Coordinates of C-alpha atoms in Angstrom, one line a residue:
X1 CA 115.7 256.7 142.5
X2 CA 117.8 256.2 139.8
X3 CA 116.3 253.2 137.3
X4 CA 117.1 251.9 134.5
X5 CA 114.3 250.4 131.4
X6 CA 115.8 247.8 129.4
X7 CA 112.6 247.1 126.8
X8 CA 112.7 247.0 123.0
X9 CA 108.9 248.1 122.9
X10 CA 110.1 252.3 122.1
X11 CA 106.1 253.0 122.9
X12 CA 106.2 251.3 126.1
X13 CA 109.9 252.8 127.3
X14 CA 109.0 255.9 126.5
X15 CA 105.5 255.8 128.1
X16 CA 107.9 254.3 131.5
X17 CA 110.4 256.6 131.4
X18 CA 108.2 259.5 131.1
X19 CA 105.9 257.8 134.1
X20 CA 109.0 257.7 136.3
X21 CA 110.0 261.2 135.5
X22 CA 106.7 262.4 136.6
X23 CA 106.7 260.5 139.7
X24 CA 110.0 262.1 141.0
X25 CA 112.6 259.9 139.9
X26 CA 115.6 259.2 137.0
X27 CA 114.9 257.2 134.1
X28 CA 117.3 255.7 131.7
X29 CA 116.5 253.5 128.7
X30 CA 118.1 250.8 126.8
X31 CA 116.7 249.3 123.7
X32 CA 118.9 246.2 123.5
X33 CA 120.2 243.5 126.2
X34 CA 123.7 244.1 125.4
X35 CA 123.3 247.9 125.7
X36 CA 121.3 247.2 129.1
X37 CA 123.9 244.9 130.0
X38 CA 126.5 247.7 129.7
X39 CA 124.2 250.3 130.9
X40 CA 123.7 248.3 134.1
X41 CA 127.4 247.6 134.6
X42 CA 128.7 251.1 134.4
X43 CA 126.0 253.4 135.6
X44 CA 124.6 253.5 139.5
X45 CA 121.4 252.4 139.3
X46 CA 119.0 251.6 142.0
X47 CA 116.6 249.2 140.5
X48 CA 116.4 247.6 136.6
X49 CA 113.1 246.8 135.4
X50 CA 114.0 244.5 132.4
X51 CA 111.8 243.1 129.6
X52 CA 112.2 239.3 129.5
X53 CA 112.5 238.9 125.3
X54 CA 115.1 241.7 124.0
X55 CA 117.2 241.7 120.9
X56 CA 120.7 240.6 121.3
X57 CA 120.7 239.3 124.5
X58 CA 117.3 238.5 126.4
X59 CA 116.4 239.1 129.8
X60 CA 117.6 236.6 131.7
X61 CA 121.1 236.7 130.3
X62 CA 121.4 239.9 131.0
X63 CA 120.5 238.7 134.4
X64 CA 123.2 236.2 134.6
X65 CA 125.4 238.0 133.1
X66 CA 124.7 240.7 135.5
X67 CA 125.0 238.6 138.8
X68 CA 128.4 236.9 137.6
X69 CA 129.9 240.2 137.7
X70 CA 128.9 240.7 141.4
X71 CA 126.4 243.3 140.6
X72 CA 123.2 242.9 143.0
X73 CA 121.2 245.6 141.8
X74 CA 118.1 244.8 142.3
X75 CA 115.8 243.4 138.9
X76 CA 112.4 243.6 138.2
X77 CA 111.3 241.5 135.6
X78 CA 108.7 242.5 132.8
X79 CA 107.2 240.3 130.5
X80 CA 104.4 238.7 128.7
X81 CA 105.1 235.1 129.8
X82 CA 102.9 235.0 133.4
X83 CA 102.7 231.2 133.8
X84 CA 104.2 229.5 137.4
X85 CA 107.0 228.3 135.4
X86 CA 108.1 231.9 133.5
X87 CA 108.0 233.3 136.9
X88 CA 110.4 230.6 138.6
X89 CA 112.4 230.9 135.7
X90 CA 113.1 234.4 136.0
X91 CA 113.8 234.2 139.4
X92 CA 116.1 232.0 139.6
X93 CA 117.9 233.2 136.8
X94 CA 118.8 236.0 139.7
X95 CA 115.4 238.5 139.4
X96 CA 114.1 240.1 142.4
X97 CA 110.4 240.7 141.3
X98 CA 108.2 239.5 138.3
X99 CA 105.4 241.2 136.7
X100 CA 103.6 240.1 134.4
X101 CA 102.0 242.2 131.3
X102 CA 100.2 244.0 131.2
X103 CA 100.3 245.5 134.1
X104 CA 99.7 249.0 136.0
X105 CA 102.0 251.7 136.7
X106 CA 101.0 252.0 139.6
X107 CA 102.2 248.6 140.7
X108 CA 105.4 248.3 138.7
X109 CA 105.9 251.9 140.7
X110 CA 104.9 250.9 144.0
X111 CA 107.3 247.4 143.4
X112 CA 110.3 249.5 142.1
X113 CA 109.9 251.3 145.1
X114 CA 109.9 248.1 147.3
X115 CA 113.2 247.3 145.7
X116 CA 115.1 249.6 146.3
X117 CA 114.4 250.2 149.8
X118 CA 116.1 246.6 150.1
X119 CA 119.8 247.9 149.4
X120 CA 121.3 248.2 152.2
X121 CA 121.4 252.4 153.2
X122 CA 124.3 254.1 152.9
X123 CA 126.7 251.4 151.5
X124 CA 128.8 252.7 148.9
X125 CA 130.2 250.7 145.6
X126 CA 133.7 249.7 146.1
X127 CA 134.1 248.8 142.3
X128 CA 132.9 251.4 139.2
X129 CA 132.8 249.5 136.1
X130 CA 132.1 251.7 132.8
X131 CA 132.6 249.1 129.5
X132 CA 136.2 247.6 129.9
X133 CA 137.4 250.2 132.3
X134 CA 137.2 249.2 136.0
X135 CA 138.3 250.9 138.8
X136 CA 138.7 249.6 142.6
X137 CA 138.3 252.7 145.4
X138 CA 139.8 250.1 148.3
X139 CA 142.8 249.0 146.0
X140 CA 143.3 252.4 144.2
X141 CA 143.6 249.6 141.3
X142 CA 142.3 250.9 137.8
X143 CA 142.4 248.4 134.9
X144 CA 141.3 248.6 131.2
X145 CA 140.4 245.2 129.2
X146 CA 142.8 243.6 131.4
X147 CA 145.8 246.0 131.2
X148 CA 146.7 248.1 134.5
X149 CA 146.7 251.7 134.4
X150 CA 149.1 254.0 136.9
X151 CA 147.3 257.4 138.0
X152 CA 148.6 260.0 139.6
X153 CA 146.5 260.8 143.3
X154 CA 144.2 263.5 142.0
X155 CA 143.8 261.7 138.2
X156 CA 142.9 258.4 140.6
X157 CA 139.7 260.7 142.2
X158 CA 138.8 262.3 139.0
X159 CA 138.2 259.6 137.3
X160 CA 136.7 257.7 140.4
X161 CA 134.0 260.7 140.7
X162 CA 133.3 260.6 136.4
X163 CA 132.6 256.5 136.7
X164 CA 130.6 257.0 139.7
X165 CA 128.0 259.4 137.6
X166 CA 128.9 257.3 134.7
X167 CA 126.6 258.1 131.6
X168 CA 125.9 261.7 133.3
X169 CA 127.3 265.3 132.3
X170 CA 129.8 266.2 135.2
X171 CA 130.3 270.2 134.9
X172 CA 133.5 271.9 135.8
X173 CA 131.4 273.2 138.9
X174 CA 131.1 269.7 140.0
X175 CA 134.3 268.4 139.8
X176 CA 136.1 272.1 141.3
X177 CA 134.2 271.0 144.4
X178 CA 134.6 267.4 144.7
X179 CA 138.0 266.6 143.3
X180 CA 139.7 270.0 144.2
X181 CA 137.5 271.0 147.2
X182 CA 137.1 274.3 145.7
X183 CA 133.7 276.1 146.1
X184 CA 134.4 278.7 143.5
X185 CA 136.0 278.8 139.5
X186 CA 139.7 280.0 140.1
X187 CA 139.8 280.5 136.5
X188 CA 142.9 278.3 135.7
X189 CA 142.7 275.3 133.5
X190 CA 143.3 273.1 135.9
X191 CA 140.5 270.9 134.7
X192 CA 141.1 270.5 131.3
X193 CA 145.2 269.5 132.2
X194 CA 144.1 266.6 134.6
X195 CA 141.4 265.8 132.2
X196 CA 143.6 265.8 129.0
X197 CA 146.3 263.9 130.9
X198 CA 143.4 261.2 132.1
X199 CA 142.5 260.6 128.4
X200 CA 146.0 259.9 127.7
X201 CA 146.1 257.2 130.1
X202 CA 143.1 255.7 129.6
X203 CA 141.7 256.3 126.3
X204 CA 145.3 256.3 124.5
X205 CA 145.7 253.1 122.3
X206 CA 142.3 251.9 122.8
X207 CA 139.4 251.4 119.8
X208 CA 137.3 253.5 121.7
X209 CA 137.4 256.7 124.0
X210 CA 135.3 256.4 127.4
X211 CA 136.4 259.9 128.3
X212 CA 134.1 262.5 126.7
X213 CA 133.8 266.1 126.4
X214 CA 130.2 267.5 126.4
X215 CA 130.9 271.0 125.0
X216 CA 129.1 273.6 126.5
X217 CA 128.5 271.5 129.9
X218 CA 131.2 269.2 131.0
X219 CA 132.5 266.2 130.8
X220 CA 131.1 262.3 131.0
X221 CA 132.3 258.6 130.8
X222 CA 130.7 256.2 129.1
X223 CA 130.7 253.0 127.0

């Protein structure tokens, strides 16, 4: 699984991200509800466990925020408010599961797991969404903060394969065999063309570049 821990508390993310780790699976942290909100919106995540009280924006905005966008991710819920009434609250406010602290890893583990056996199998994201950039696979429709971009065929799946590991280091090796179909290094620069032309379409006039380079490794998008 691939989760993601939006909790201010850095002792307690960094005791659940190393716990997850250890158990087998991916674990990504955000300190902040707006960071988690964007976090949540970009990357492929299986399940969120989410502190209720966050800086900037709290847990259940994040939430709300989250379900308005069509994402259905399943949410786990963390916080210190157990009464009937916090619970309700939280899942209304669009959470799948709600445990109170404190609490053992073992649960919240066994839970996590719970969740994300409910996503349907097999059913792939029709809609990658890192920051303003969005990009539709059934339309072929890619739009930054509300302005439509025009790519090229092979640009269209290059950047579809960087948002759908958004926030991950994609190497060369990665995207030779999934966006050219080649299973060895033809040593041409093939890559850093497409990817250079990409950046000019999407990063070119905007504040902030999604498009990185991660020298040494590859390349990544994120917010």
């Amino acid at each position: 699984m691939r989760i993601l821990i939006v909790e201010d508390d850095r002792d307690a993310a960094s005791y659940l991200v190393k716990a997850f780790k250890e158990a087998g699976h991916v674990a990504d942290h955000a300190a902040d509800g707006e960071t988690g909100l964007a976090l949540a919106e970009g990357g492929p995540y299986d399940v969120l466990v989410v502190d209720r009280m966050l800086p900037k924006k709290d847990g259940l905005s994040l939430i709300g925020d989250l379900r308005a966008m069509g994402r259905d991710t399943p949410v786990l819920i963390l916080s210190a408010l157990g009464q009937v009434d916090d619970r309700v609250k939280g899942l209304r406010a669009g959470g799948d599961d709600y445990l109170p602290k404190p609490y053992s890893f073992s649960e919240l583990l066994a839970r996590v797991e719970v969740l994300s056996r409910r996503r349907p199998a097999g059913t792939p994201e029709t809609v990658y969404r890192v920051g303003d950039l969005e990009l539709d696979r059934l339309s072929h429709r890619v739009v930054r903060a509300g302005e439509e971009i025009v790519l090229q065929p092979r640009e269209f799946r290059l950047l579809e394969y960087l948002m759908k590991n958004a926030g991950q280091v994609v190497t060369r090796t990665m995207l030779l065999e999934h966006v050219w179909d080649y299973h060895f290094d033809p040593q041409t620069n093939v890559i850093d063309v497409h990817v250079s032309r990409l950046r000019s379409k999407i990063d070119k006039g905007f504040d902030k570049a999604l498009i990185q380079t991660i020298r040494g490794a590859g390349y990544t998008v994120r917010a």
